[in-house]
Short mmCIF file of C-alpha atoms and ligand atoms in Angstrom, two decimals:
data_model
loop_
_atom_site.label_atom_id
_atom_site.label_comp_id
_atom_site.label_asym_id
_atom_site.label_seq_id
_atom_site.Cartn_x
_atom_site.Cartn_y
_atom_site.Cartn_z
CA UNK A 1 0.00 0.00 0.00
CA UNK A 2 1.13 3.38 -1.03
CA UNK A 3 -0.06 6.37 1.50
CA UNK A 4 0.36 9.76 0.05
CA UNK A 5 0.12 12.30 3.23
CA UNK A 6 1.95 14.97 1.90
CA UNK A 7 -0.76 16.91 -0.45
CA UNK A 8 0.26 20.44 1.56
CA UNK A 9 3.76 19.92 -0.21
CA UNK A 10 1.89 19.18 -3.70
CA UNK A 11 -1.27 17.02 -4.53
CA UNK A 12 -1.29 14.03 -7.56
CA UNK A 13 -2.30 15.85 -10.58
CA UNK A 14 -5.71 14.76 -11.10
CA UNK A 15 -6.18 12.26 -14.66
CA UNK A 16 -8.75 14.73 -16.09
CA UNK A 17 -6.24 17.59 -15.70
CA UNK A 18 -3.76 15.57 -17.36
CA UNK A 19 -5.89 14.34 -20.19
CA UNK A 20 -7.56 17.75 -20.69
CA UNK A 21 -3.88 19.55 -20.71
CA UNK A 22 -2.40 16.50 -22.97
CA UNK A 23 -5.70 17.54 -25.67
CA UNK A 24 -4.59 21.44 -25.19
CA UNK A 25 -0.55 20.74 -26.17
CA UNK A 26 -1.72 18.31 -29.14
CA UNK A 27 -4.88 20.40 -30.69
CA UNK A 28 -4.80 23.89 -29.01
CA UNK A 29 -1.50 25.15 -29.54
CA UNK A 30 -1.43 28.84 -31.04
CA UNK A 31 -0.65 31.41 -29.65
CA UNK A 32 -3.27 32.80 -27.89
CA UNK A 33 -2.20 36.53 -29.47
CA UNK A 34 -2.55 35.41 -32.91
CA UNK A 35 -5.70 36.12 -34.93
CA UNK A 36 -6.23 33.19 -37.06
CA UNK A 37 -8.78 30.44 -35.40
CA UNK A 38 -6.01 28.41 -33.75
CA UNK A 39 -5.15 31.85 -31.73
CA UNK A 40 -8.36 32.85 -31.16
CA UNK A 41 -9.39 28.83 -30.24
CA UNK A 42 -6.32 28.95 -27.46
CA UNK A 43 -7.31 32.04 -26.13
CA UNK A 44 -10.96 30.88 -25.51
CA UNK A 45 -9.67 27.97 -23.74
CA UNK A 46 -7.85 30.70 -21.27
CA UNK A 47 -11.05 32.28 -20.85
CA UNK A 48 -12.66 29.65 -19.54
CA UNK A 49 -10.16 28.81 -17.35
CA UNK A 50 -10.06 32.47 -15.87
CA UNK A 51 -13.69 32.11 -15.87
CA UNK A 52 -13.91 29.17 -13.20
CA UNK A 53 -11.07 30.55 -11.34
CA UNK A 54 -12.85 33.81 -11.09
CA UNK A 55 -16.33 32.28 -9.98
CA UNK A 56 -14.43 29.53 -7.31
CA UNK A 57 -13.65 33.43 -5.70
CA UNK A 58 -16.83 35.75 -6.22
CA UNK A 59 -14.56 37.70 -9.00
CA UNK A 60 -14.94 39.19 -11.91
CA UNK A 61 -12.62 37.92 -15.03
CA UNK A 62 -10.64 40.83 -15.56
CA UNK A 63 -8.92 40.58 -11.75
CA UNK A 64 -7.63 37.44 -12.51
CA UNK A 65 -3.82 37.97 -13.45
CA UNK A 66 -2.10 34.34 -14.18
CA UNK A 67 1.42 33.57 -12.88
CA UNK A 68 3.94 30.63 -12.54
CA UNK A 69 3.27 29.73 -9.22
CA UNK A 70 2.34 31.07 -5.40
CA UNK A 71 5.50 32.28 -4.65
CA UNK A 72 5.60 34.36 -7.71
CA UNK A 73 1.80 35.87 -6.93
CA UNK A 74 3.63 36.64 -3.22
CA UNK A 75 6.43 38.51 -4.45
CA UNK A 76 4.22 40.41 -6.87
CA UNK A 77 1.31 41.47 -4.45
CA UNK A 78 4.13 42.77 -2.00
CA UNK A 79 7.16 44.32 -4.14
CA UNK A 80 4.02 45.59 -6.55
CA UNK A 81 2.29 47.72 -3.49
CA UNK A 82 5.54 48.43 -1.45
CA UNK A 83 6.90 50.32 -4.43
CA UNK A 84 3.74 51.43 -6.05
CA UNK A 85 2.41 52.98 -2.78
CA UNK A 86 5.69 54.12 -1.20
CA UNK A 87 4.73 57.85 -0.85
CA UNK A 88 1.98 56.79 1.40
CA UNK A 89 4.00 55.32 3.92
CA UNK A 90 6.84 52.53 4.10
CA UNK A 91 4.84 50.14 6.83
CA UNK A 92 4.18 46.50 5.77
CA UNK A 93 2.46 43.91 8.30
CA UNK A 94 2.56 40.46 8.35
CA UNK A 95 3.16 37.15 10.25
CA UNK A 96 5.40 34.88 11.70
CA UNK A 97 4.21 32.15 10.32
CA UNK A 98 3.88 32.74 6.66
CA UNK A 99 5.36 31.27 3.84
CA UNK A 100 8.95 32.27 2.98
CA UNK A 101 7.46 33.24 -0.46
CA UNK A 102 6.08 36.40 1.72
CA UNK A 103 8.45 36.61 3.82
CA UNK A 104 11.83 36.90 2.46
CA UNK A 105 10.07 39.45 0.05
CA UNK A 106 9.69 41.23 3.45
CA UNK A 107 12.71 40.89 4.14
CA UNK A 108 14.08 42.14 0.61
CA UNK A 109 11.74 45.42 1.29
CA UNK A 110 13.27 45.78 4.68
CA UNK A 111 16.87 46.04 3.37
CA UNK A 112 14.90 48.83 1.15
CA UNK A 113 13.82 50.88 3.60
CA UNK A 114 10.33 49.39 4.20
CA UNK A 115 9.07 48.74 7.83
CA UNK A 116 7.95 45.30 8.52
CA UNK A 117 5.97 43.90 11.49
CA UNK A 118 5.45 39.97 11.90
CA UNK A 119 2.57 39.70 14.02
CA UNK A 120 2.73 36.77 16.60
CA UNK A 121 0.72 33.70 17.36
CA UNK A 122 -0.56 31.52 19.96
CA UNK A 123 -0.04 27.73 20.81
CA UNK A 124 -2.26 26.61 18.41
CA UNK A 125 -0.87 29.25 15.21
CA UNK A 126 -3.57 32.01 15.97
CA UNK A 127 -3.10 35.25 15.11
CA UNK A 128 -2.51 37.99 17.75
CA UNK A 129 -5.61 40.32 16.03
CA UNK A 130 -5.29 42.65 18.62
CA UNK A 131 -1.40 43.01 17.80
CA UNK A 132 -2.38 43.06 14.35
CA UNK A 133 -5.35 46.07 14.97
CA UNK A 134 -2.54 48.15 17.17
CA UNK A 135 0.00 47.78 15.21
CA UNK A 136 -1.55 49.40 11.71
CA UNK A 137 -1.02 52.65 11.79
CA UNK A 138 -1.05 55.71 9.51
CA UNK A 139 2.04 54.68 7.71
CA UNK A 140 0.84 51.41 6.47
CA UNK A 141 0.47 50.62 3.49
CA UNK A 142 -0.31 46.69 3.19
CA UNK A 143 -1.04 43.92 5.33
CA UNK A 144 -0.28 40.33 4.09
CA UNK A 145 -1.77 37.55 6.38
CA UNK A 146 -2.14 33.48 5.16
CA UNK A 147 -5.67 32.15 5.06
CA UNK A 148 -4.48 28.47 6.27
CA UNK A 149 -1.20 27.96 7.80
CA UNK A 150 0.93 25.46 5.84
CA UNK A 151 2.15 23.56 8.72
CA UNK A 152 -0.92 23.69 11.03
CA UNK A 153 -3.92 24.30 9.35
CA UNK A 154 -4.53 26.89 11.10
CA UNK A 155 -7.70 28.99 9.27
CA UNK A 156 -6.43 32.75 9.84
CA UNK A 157 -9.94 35.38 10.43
CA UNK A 158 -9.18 37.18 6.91
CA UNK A 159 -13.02 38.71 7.10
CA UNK A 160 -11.80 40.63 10.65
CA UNK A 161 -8.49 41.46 9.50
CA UNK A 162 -10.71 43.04 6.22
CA UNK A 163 -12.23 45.08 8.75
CA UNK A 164 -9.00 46.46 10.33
CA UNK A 165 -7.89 47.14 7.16
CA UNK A 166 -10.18 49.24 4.99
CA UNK A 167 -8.15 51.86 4.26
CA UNK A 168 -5.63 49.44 3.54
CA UNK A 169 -4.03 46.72 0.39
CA UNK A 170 -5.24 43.57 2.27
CA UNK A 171 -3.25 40.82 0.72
CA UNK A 172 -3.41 36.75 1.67
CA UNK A 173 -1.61 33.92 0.47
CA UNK A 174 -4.43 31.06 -0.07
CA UNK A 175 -1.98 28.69 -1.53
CA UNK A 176 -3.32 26.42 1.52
CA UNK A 177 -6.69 27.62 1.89
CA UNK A 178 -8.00 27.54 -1.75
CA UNK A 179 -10.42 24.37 -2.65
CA UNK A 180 -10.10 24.12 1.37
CA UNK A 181 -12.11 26.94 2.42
CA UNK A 182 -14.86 29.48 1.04
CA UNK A 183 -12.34 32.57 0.20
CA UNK A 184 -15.64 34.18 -1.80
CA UNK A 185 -16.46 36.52 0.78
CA UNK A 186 -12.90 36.48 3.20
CA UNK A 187 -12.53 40.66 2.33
CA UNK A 188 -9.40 39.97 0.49
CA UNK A 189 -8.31 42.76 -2.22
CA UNK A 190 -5.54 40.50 -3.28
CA UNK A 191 -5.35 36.72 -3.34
CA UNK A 192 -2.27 34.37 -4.03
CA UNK A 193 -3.41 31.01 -5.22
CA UNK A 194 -1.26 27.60 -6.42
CA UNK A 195 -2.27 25.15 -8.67
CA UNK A 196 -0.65 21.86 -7.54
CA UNK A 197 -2.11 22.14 -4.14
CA UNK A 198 -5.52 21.34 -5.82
CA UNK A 199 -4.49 18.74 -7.96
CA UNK A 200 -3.39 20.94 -10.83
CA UNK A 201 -0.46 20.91 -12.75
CA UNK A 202 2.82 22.49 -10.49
CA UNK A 203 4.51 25.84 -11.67
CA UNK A 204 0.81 28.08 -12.49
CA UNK A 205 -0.10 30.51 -10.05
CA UNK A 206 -2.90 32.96 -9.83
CA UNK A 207 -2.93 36.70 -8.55
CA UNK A 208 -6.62 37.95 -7.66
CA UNK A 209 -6.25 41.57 -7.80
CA UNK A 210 -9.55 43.56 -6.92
CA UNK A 211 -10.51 46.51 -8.85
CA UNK A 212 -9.26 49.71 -8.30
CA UNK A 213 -6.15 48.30 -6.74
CA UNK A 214 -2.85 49.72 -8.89
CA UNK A 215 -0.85 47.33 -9.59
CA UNK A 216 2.50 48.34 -11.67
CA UNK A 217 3.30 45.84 -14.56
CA UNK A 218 6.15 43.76 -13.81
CA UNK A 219 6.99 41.71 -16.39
CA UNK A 220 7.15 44.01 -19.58
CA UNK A 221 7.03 42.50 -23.11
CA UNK A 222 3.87 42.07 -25.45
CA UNK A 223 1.21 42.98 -22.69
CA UNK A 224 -0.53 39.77 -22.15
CA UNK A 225 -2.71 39.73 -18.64
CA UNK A 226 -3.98 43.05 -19.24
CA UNK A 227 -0.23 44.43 -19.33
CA UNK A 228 0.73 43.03 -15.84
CA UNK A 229 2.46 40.15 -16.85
CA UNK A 230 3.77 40.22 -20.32
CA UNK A 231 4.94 36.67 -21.62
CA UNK A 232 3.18 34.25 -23.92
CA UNK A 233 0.62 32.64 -21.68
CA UNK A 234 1.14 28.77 -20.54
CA UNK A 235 -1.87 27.63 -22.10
CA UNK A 236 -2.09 24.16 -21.19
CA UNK A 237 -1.18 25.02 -17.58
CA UNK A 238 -3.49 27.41 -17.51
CA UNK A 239 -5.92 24.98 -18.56
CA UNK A 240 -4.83 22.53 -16.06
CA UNK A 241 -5.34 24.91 -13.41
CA UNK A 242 -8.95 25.67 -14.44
CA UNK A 243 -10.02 21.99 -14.55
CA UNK A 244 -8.92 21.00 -11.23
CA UNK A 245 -10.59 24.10 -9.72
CA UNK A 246 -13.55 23.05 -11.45
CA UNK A 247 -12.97 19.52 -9.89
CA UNK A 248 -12.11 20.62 -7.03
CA UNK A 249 -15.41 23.31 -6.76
CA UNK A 250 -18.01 21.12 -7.99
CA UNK A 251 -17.46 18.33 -5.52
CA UNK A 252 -16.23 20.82 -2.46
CA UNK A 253 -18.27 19.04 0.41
CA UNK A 254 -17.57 15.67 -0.75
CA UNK A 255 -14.11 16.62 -0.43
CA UNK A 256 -13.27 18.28 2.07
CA UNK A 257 -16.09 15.20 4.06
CA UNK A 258 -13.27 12.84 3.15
CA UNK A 259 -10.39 14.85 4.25
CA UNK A 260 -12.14 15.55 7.37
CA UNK A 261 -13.13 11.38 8.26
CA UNK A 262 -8.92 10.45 7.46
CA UNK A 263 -8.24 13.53 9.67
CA UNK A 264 -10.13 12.34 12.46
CA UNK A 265 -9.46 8.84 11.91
CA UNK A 266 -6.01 9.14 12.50
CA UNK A 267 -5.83 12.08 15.31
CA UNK A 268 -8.28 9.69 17.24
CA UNK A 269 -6.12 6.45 16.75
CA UNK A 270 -2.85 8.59 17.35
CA UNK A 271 -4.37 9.95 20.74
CA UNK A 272 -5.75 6.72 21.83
CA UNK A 273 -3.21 4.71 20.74
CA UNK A 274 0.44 6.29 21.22
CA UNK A 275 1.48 8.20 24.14
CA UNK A 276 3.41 11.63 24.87
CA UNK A 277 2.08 13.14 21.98
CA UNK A 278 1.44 16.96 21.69
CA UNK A 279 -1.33 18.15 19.06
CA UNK A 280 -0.10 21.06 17.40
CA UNK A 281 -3.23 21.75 14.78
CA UNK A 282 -6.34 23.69 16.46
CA UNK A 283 -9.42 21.13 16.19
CA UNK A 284 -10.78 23.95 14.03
CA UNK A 285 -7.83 23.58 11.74
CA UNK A 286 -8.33 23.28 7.92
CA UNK A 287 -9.43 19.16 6.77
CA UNK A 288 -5.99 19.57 5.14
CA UNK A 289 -3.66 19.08 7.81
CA UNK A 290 -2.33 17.45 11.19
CA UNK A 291 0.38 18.38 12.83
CA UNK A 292 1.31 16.13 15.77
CA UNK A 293 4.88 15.83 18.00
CA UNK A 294 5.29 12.44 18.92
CA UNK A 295 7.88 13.57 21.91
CA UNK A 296 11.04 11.76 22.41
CA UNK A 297 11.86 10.79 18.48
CA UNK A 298 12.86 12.86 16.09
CA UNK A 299 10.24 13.88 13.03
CA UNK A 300 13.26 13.35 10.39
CA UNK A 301 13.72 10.03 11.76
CA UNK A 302 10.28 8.59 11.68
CA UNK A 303 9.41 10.34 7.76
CA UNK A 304 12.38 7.99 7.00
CA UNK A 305 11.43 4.95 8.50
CA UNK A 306 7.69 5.35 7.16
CA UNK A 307 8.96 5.85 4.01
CA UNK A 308 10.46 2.48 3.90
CA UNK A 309 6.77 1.32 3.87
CA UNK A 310 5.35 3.61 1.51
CA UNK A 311 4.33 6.53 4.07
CA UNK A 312 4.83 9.75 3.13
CA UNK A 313 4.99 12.36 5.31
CA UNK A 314 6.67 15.75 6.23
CA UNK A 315 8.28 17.30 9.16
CA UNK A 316 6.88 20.78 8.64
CA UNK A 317 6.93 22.43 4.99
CA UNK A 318 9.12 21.09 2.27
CA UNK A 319 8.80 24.22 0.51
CA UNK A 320 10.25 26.13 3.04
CA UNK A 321 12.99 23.43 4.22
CA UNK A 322 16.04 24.22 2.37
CA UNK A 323 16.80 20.41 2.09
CA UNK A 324 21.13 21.19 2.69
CA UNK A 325 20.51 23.37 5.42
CA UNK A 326 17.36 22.42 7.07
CA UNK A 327 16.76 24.88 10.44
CA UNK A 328 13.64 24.40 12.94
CA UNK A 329 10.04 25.28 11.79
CA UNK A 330 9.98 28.79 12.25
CA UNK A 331 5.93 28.14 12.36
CA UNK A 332 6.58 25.96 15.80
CA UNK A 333 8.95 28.35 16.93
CA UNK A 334 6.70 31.14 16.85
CA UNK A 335 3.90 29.16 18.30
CA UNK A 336 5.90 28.88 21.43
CA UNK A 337 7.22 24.87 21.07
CA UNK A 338 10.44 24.19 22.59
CA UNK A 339 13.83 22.77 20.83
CA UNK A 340 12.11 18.65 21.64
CA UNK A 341 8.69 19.68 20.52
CA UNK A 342 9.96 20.90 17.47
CA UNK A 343 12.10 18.24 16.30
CA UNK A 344 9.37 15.23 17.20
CA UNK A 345 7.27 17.19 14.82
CA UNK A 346 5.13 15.40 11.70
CA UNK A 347 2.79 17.14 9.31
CA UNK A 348 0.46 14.94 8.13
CA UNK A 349 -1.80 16.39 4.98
CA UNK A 350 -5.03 14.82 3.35
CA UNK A 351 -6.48 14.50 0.02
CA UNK A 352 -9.82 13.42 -0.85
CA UNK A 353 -8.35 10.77 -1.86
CA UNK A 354 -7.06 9.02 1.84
CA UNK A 355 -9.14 6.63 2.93
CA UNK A 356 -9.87 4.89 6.44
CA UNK A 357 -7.92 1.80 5.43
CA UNK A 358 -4.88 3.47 4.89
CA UNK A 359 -5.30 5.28 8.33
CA UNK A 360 -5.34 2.17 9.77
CA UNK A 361 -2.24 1.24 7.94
CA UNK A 362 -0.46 4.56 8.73
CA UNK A 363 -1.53 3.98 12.62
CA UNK A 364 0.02 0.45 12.75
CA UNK A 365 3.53 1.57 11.08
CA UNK A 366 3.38 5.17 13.06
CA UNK A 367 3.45 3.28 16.22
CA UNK A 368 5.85 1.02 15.40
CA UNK A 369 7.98 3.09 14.62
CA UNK A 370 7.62 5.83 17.37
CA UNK A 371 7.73 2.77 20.27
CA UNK A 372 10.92 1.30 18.53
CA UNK A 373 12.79 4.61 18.34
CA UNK A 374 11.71 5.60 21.98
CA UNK A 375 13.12 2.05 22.93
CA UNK A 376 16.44 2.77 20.78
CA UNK A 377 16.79 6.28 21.24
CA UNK A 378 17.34 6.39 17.71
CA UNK A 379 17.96 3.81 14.54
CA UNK A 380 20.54 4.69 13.30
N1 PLP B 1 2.43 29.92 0.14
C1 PLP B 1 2.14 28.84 0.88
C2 PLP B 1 1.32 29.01 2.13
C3 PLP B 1 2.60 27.58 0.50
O1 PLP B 1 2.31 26.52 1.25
C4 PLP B 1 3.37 27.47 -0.67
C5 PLP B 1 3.93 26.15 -1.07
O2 PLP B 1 4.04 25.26 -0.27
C6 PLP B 1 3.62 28.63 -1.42
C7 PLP B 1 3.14 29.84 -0.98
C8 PLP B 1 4.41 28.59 -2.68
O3 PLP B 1 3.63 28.12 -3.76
P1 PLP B 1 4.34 27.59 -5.08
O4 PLP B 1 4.90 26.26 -4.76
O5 PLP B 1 3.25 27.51 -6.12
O6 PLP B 1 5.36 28.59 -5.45
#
C-alpha cells in the first residue's frame, strides 16, 4: 500500500487535468495573441479557465492575473504595493508564520527601507488580532496575512483582518486555503493562489487583484494579462489549473467530508493509541492538515522509516525546508514549542483521496515506529 500524506507539499495531478492539458498541447497550440482560429481557439480555452477561477472566488474575469506559481503571486502582491504605494508610507504587516514566499520578500523590502511587522501567534498558530489592529497605523500601506497555515492548518480570520484594514491593500496567500475553504467573501483585495495544491499541474499561479487596486506591470514584453504580466501565456497550464478548480469546486463538500473522516481517523487512533504526543493543529484547523509531536523521536527520523513502507509524510513544509541546510520550523517556533517539541514534529496532509484503510495502515507503522525509536533512542 502506497499512503500519500503529503498533499500540503503538492497534490497528484488529477487524470482529467492531465488528459484535458495533454488535448490542449496536441490540438490547441497557437498562440493565444494570434488572430487566425487556432489563436483565437487557445485564447478561448484561457477564458474559460479564468472564468472558473474567477467564480471559485466571487470575482470578476478581468482581476484574474495568471502567474507561474504562489511564490511568484507573493512577491508580486508585495514588491508591486511596497513600491507602487511608497509615498503613502513605508509600513508592511505580516506574520510569523507565513510562507517564505512572503516573507523573504519582506525581508528584501526591509533592506529597502520598508518597515515590517510579523505579528505573533498563539499555541495553536492564531493570530494575535489585537497586535495586528494596534499595530496598523497611519504609515501602512499593506497587510499580508495566510488564510491556512501550511504547517498547522490553522484557518487565519481574513473577514476581521478586512475590517482592520479598509483603508488598507489587504493581501493573503491562499496557496493552503484555496479548494479548502470558502475565500468568496474572506474581504481579500488580493489573493495568491497555487495550482498543484488542488491537484493541478505544479509551476501556475494565480494573482486575484480587486478593482481599483494599482498594480504596476512587472513583467514588460507584449502585454498579455492586461499588461501586468507580459509573456506568452502557458496555455495548457493554464488549462490545467482551471479543470482541477472546477474539480475541485463542484465536488467541495464531498471533499473536504473525506479529508475531514482520514483527519479524524487518525488524530483519534494517534491519541488513543500512542502516548506523549502533543497536538499542534487547532481542532478547528483546515481538513488539510495534522500536525502532531510524537515527543522523544525525532520527526526526520520517523518520515524515513515510514517511508520504507510507503508513508509519506513531512516534518513541517518542504517548501520552506532548504533540504542542505534544514533549520527548525519557524511556524513551531513562533507558536511557542520548545527545541524537543519541534524536532518530534510530523505534518500529516489529506487528500480526498485518503481513505480509512490506509489510516489504519499509517496507525500500525506510526506506532511502530515511534515505540521502537523511543526504545532505541534512535535507529541509526
Ligand atoms: N504559500 C504557501 C502558504 C505555500 O504553502 C506554498 C507552497 O508550499 C507557497 C506559498 C508557494 O507556492 P508555489 O509552490 O506555487 O510557489
Amino acid at each position: 500500500m502506497l499512503v500519500y500524506l503529503d498533499n500540503s507539499a503538492t497534490t497528484r495531478q488529477y487524470d482529467r487535468v492531465t488528459d484535458e492539458m495533454k488535448k490542449v498541447m496536441d490540438d490547441f497550440y497557437g498562440n493565444p495573441s494570434s488572430l487566425h482560429t487556432l489563436g483565437l481557439d487557445a485564447e478561448k480555452k484561457i477564458r474559460g479557465a479564468r472564468k472558473t477561477i474567477a467564480d471559485s472566488l466571487g470575482a470578476s474575469e478581468d482581476e484574474i492575473i495568471f502567474t507561474s506559481c504562489g511564490t511568484e503571486s507573493d512577491n508580486t502582491a508585495l514588491y508591486g504595493i511596497a513600491h507602487s504605494k511608497r509615498r503613502e508610507g513605508n509600513k508592511i504587516i505580516t506574520s510569523a508564520v507565513e510562507h517564505p514566499a512572503v516573507l523573504e520578500t519582506c525581508r528584501s523590502l526591509e533592506k529597502e527601507g520598508f518597515l515590517v511587522e510579523y505579528i505573533g501567534v498563539d499555541r495553536e498558530c492564531r493570530l494575535d488580532t489585537e497586535a495586528l489592529k494596534n499595530a496598523i497605523d497611519d504609515n501602512t500601506i499593506m497587510v499580508s496575512i495566510m488564510s491556512v497555515n501550511n504547517e498547522t492548518g490553522t484557518i487565519m480570520p481574513l473577514q476581521e483582518i478586512s475590517k482592520l484594514t479598509e483603508n488598507i491593500v489587504f493581501h493573503t496567500d491562499a496557496v493552503q486555503g484555496y479548494g479548502k475553504v470558502d475565500l468568496t467573501n474572506c474581504g481579500a483585495d488580493m489573493i495568491s493562489l497555487s495550482a498543484h495544491k488542488i491537484h493541478g499541474p505544479k509551476g501556475m499561479g494565480v494573482l486575484y487583484v480587486k478593482k481599483g487596486i494599482k498594480l504596476p506591470p512587472y513583467i514588460l514584453g507584449g502585454g498579455q494579462e492586461k499588461g501586468y504580466r507580459s509573456g506568452t501565456e502557458n496555455v495548457p497550464g493554464i488549462v490545467g489549473f482551471g479543470t482541477a478548480a472546477r474539480l475541485a469546486f463542484d465536488n467541495f463538500d464531498e471533499r473536504i467530508k473525506a479529508m475531514k473522516n482520514a483527519r479524524e481517523y487518525l488524530l483519534a487512533g494517534i491519541k488513543d493509541q500512542i502516548k506523549d504526543v502533543l497536538i499542534n493543529s487547532p481542532a478547528d484547523g483546515a481538513a488539510s492538515v495534522l500536525n502532531v509531536s510524537f515527543l522523544g523521536t525525532r520527526g526526520e527520523v520517523l518520515l524515513h522509516t515510514l517511508e520504507q513502507d510507503k508513508i509519506y509524510v513531512s516534518t513541517g513544509s518542504a517548501c520552506s525546508s532548504n533540504k542542505k541546510s534544514r533549520s527548525q520550523s519557524h511556524v513551531l517556533t513562533a507558536m511557542g514549542l520548545n527545541f524537543k517539541e519541534i524536532e518530534g514534529a510530523i505534518r500529516f496532509s489529506f487528500s480526498e483521496f485518503n481513505t480509512i484503510e490506509e489510516m489504519d495502515y499509517v496507525l500500525d507503522k506510526l506506532k511502530t515506529a515511534v515505540e521502537r525509536f523511543r526504545r532505541l533512542g534512535s535507529f541509526r
